[in-house]
Every structure is written in C-alpha cells, then in structure tokens.
Tab-separated table of C-alpha atoms in Angstrom:
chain	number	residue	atom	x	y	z
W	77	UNK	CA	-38.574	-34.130	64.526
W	78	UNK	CA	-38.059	-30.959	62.986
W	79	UNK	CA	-37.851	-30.309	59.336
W	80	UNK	CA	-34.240	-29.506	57.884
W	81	UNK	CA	-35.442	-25.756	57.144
W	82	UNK	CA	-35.405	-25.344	61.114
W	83	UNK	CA	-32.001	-26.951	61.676
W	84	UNK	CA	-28.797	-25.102	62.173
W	85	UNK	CA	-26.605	-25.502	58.853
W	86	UNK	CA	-23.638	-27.434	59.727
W	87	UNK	CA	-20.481	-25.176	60.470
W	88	UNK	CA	-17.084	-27.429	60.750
W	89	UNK	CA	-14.954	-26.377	63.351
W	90	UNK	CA	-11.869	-26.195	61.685
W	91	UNK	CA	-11.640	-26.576	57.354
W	92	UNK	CA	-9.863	-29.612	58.132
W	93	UNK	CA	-12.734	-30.788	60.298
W	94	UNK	CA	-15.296	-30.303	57.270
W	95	UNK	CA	-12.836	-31.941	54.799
W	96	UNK	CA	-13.273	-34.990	57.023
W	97	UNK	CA	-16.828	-34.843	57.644
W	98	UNK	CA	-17.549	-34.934	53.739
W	99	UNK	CA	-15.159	-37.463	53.610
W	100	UNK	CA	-17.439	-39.704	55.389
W	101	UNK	CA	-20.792	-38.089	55.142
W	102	UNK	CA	-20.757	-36.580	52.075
W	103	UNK	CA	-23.888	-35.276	50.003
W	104	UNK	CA	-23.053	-33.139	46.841
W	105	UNK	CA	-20.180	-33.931	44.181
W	106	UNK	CA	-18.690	-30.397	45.517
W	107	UNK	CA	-18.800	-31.998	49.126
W	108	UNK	CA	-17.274	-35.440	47.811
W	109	UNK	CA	-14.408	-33.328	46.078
W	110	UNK	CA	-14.243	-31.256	49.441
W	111	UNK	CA	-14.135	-34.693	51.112
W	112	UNK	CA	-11.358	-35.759	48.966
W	113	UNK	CA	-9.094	-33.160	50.283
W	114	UNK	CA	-8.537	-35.180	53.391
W	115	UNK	CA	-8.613	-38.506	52.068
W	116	UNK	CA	-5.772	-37.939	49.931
W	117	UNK	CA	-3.855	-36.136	52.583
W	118	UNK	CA	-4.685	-39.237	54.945
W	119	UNK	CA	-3.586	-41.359	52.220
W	120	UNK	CA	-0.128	-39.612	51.563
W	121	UNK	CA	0.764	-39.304	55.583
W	122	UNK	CA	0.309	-43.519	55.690
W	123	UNK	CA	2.318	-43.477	52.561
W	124	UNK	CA	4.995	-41.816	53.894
W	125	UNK	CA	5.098	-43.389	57.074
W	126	UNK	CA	4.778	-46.736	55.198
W	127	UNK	CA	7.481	-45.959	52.712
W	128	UNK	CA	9.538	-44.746	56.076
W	129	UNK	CA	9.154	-48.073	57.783
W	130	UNK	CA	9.843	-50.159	54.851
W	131	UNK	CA	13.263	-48.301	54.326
W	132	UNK	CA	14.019	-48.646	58.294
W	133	UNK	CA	13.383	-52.686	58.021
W	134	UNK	CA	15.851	-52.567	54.798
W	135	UNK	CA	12.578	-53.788	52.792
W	136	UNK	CA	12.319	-51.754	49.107
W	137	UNK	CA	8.536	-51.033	48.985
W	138	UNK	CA	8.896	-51.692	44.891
W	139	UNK	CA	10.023	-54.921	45.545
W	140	UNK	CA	6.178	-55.647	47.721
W	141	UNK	CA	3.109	-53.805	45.619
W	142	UNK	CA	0.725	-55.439	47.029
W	143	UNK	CA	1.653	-53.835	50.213
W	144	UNK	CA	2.235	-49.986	49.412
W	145	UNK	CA	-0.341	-47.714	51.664
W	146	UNK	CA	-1.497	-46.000	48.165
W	147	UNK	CA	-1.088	-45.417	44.360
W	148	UNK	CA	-1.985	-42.858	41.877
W	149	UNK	CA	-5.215	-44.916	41.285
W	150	UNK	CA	-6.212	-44.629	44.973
W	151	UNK	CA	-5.329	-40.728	45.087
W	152	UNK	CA	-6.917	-40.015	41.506
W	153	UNK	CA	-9.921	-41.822	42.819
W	154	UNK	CA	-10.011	-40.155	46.285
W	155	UNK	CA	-11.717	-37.535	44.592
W	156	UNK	CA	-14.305	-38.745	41.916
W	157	UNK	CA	-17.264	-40.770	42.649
W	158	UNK	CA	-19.128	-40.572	38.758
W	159	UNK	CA	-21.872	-43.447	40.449
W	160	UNK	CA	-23.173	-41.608	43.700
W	161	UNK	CA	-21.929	-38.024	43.240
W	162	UNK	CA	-20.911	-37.058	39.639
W	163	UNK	CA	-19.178	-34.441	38.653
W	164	UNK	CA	-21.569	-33.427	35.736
W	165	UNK	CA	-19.790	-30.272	34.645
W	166	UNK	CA	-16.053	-31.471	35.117
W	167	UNK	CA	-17.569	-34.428	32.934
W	168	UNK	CA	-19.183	-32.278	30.819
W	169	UNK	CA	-16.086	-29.665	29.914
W	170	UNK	CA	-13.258	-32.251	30.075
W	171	UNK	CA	-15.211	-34.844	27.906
W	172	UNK	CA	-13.606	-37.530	30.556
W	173	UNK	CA	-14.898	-39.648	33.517
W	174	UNK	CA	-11.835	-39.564	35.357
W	175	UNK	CA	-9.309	-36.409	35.751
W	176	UNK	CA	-5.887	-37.506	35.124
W	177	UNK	CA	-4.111	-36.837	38.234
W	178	UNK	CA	-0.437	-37.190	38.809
W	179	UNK	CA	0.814	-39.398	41.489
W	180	UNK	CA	1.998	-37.471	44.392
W	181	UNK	CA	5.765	-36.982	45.106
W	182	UNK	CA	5.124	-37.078	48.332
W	183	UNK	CA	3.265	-40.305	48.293
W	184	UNK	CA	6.344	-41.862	46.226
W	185	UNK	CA	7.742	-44.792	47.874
W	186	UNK	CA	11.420	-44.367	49.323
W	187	UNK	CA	13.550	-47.407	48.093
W	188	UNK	CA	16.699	-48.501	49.668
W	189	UNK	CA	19.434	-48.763	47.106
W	190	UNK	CA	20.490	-52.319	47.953
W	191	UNK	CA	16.142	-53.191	47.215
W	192	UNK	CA	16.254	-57.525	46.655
W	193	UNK	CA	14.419	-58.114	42.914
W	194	UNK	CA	12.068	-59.939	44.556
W	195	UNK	CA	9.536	-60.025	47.644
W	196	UNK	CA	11.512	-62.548	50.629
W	197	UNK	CA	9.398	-64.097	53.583
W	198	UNK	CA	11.026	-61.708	55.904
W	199	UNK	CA	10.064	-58.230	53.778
W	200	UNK	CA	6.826	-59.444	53.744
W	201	UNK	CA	6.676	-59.228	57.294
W	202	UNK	CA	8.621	-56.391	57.786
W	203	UNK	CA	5.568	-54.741	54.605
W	204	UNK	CA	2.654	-56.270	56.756
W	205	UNK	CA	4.100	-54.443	60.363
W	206	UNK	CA	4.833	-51.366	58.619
W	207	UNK	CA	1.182	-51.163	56.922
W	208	UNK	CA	-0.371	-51.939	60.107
W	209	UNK	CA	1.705	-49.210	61.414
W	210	UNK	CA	0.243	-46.614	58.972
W	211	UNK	CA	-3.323	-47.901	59.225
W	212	UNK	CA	-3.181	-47.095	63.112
W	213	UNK	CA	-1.856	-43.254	62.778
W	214	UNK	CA	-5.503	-42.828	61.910
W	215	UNK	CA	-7.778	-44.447	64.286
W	216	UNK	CA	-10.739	-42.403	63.014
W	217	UNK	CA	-11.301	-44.366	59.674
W	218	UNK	CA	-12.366	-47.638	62.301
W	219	UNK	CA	-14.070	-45.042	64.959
W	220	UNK	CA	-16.431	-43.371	61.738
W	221	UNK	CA	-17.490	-46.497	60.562
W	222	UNK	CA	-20.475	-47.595	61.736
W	223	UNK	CA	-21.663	-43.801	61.424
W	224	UNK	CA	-20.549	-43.996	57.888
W	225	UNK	CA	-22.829	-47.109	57.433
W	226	UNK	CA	-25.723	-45.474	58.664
W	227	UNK	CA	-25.455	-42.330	56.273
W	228	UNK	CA	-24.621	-44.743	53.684
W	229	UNK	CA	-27.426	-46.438	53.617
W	230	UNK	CA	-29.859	-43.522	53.687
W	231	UNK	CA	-28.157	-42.420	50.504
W	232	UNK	CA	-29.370	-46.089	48.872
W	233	UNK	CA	-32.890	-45.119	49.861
W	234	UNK	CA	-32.930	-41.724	48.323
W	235	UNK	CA	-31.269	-43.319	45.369
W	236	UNK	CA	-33.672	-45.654	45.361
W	237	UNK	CA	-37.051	-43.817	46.230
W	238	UNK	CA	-39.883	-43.400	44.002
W	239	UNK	CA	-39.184	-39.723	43.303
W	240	UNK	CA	-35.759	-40.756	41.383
W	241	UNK	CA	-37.101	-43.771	40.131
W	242	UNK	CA	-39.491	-41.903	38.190
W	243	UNK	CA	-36.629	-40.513	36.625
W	244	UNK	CA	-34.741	-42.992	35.824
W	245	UNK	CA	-36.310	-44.083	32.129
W	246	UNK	CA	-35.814	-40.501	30.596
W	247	UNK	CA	-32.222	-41.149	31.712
W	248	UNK	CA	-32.152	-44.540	30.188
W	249	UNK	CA	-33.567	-42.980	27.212
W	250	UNK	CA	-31.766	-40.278	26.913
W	251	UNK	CA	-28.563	-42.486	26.579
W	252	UNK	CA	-30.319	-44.945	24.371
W	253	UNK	CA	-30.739	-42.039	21.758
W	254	UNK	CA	-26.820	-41.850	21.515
W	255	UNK	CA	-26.382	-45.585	20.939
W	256	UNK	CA	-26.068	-47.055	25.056
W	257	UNK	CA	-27.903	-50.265	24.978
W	258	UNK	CA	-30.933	-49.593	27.077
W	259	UNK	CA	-31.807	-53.082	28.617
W	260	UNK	CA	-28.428	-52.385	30.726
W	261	UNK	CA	-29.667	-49.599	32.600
W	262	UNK	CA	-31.779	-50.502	35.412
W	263	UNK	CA	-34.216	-48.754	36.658
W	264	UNK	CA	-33.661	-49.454	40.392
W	265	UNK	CA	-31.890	-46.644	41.860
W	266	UNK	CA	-29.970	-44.080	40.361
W	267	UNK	CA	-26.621	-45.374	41.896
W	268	UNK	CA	-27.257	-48.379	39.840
W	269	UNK	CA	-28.561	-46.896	36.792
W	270	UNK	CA	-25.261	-44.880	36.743
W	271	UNK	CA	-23.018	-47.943	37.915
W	272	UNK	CA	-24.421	-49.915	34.987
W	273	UNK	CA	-23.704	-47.509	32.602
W	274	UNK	CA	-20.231	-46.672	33.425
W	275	UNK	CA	-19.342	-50.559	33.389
W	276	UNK	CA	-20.884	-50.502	29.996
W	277	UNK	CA	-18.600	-47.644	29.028
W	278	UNK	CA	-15.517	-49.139	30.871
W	279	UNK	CA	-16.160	-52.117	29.057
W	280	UNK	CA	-15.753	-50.122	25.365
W	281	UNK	CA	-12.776	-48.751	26.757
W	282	UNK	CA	-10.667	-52.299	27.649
W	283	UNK	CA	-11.782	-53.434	24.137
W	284	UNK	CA	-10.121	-50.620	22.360
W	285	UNK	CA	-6.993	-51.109	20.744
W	286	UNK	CA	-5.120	-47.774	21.781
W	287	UNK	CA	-5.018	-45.454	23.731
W	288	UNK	CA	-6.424	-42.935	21.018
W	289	UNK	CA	-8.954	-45.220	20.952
W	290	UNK	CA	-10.289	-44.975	24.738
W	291	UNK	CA	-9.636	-41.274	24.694
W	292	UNK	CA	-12.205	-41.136	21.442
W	293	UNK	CA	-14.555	-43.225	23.666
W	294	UNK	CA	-14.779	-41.242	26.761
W	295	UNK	CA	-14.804	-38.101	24.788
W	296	UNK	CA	-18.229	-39.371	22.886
W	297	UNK	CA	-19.836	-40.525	26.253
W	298	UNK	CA	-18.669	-38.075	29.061
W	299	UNK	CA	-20.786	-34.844	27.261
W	300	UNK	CA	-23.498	-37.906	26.977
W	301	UNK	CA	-23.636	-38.966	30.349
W	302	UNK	CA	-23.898	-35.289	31.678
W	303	UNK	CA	-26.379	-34.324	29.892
W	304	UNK	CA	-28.834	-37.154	30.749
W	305	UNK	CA	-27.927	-37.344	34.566
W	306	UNK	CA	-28.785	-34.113	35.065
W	307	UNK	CA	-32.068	-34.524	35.431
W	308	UNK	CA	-31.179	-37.411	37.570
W	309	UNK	CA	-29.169	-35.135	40.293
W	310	UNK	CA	-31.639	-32.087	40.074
W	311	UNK	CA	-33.870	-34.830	41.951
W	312	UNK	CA	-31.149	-36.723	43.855
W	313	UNK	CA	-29.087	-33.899	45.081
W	314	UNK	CA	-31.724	-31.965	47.155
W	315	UNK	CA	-32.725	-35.137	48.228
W	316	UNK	CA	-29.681	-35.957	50.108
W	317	UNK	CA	-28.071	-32.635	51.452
W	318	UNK	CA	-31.624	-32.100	52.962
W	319	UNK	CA	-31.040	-35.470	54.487
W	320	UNK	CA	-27.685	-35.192	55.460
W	321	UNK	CA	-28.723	-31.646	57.286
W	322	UNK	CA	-30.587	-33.714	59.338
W	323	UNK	CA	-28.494	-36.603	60.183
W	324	UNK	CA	-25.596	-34.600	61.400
W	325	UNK	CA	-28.190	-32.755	63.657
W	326	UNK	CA	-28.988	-36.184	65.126
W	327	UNK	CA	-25.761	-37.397	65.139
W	328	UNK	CA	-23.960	-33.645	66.908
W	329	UNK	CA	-22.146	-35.332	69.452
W	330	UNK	CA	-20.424	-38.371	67.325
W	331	UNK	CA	-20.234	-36.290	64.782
W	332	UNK	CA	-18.075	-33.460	66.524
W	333	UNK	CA	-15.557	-36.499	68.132
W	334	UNK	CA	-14.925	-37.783	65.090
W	335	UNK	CA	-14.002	-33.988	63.853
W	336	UNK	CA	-11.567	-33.677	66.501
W	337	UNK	CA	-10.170	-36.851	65.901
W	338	UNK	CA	-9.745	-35.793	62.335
W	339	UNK	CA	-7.872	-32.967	62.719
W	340	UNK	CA	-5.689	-34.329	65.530
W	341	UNK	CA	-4.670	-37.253	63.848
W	342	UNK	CA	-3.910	-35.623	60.711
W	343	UNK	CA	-1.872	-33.245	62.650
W	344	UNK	CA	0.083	-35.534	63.686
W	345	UNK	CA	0.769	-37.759	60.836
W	346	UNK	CA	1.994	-34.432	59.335
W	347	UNK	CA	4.657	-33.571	62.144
C-alpha cells in the first residue's frame, strides 16, 4: 500500500459532510471539536422532535428524564474528549477540563401545561415511541458503526504502541512533580494514562466542599495536565491523522455513503 504522503488529502464534499466524518473518524482535538459541530446539531434535531412527540402524546418530557433525547451534559460533552483528543491549549488558557456550555434553547424540552407530577405507565410509552422516533431520523449513527469500530480501534493501537509508551513515564513524572500520585498513571497507552488521571482529578473534585472549591482544583491541574501531555500528543497526534489519511483512502466508498447520508438526514431533521 502506499504511504500517506502519496494519498490524496481528504476533501469533504459538503462542510456538513466533514463535520460528520470527524464525528466518527476523528484524529486531532481540532477535528473532534469540528466533529462536534454535527453531533450537537444531531443531538438538538432528536431533541426537538422528541420534545415534539412528547407534547403531541400529552406526555410532559420533565415529568420522564430518563427519556429526554439530550441534556446540557450530552451537548457540553459533544465537543470535548480530554482522554483521546485533548484540548491542550483551551485547557491550558481556561485553567478548566470542561468548557461550561449553556444548554441549548433549542434543545429545551416543550412541556404541556397540564404535565402529571409524576411519570404514568402510559407516558412512558408514549416517551419510549417518541425516542425511538428521534433515534430513526438519523439512520447513519447505526449505518457508521461498524466503520467507527474499525477506526476506533486503530486509535487504541497508536495509543498504545511503543513509540507513545516510551513517553508515557516523563508524563507520569511530570504530574508527579505537582503532587498527582504516580502509581495511578499507567503506563499502557496514553488513552489510559490520561483516563487515569482525570478520574484522579474528578475524584478531588466530588470531595470538595464547594463549588469554589472544585473551581480552585481544576484551576491547579488543567495548566498541569497541559503541560505534561504535550509531549504525549506531539507523538500521538501525527500518529493518528497519518493513520486516519489512510483509512479513509481505504475506506472511499463507505466513507462517501455515509457523507451523503449525513448531510441528507440532517437536512431533513432541520426542515
């Protein structure tokens, strides 16, 4: 096979087409937040048509959570992924893991005014038809799966391969000079190097007593973080959008169906 410096760089056919491509192939933090752009808009066209159904059936939507088709932790998290693709310099100038983002209005759930205070058998059914509903006005997420998979699990290897493994214990140290307990950062892969660290953090943050306190928390340990992944990505990132230039080669044809499928189907959840 050719080497990715004789392959064709990708061109989407449409923006909305490359939104969806890094949505399920993606190989950069810029192309996960690129990525995220259609996510979130699939998200708020199956909340809408979810929030629509519901107030058809006479069902409020507050009065079944479980069933709404998103929430502002789903949208906020459409577009970071710190373990596989961080953000280093968001993290770095914002001093925060997460960005706060505000929930949508246009995801916001429509509520009859006559809502029952609690969920009966009957809106339960009437939440379960009506999420079905929403899932199916994008038959793409089911048709890019096993595609997804694939390109998934080449990411694990890079993550995994002896060039960023040989990495990993400057990162480990590098955190353990701040104060991170060292003997929970593996030395695996640099998905789970990152993963363990972050749970470490998380965990700091659910024992705090106030808010002030988990802002303090993240503000010590974002700059942290950055700094001592960096290394980690320099390695990783090359890495994988080499690898992904080849994969979508290989993959053209699906790939371009499941572009068009993209676009049409968002299209039409928007009309």
């Amino acid at each position: 096979m050719s080497g990715p410096s004789a392959l064709p760089a990708f061109v989407p056919s449409s923006p909305i087409a490359g939104e969806a491509v890094h949505s399920f192939f993606p190989a950069s933090a810029a192309q996960f937040t690129d990525g995220a752009q259609f996510t979130t808009a699939r998200l708020k066209a199956q909340a809408a048509a979810t929030s629509a159904c519901l107030a058809k059936a006479g069902t409020a939507s507050n009065a079944n959570p479980d069933v709404d088709a998103t929430s502002a932790a789903e949208i906020a998290m459409a577009g970071v992924d710190t373990v596989d693709f961080p953000d280093l310099d968001r993290i770095s100038s914002e001093r925060a893991f997460v960005p706060p983002i505000a929930f949508p209005p246009a995801a916001a759930p429509r509520v009859p005014a006559s809502a029952p205070a609690t969920p009966t058998d009957s809106g339960r059914a009437a939440a379960q038809r009506c999420r079905q509903s929403s899932a199916a006005l994008f038959p793409v997420q089911n048709a890019a799966g096993p595609l997804t998979d694939q390109w998934w699990a080449g990411v694990r290897r890079i993550q995994s391969s002896q060039q960023v493994r040989a990495v990993l214990p400057a990162f480990r140290d590098c955190l353990a000079e701040s104060g991170a307990p060292a003997d929970q950062i593996p030395l695996t892969s640099s998905g789970e190097a990152f993963g363990h660290f972050l749970a470490w953090e998380n965990g700091a943050d659910q024992a705090a007593a106030t808010s002030a306190a988990i802002t303090a928390n993240d503000q010590r340990w974002a700059p942290v973080f950055a700094a001592c992944a960096k290394p980690v990505m320099q390695v990783v990132e090359p890495m994988t959008l080499q690898a992904q230039q080849v994969f979508l080669h290989d993959n053209a044809r699906q790939v371009q169906q499941l572009e068009a499928m993209a676009e049409s189907e968002l299209q039409a959840a928007r009309r």
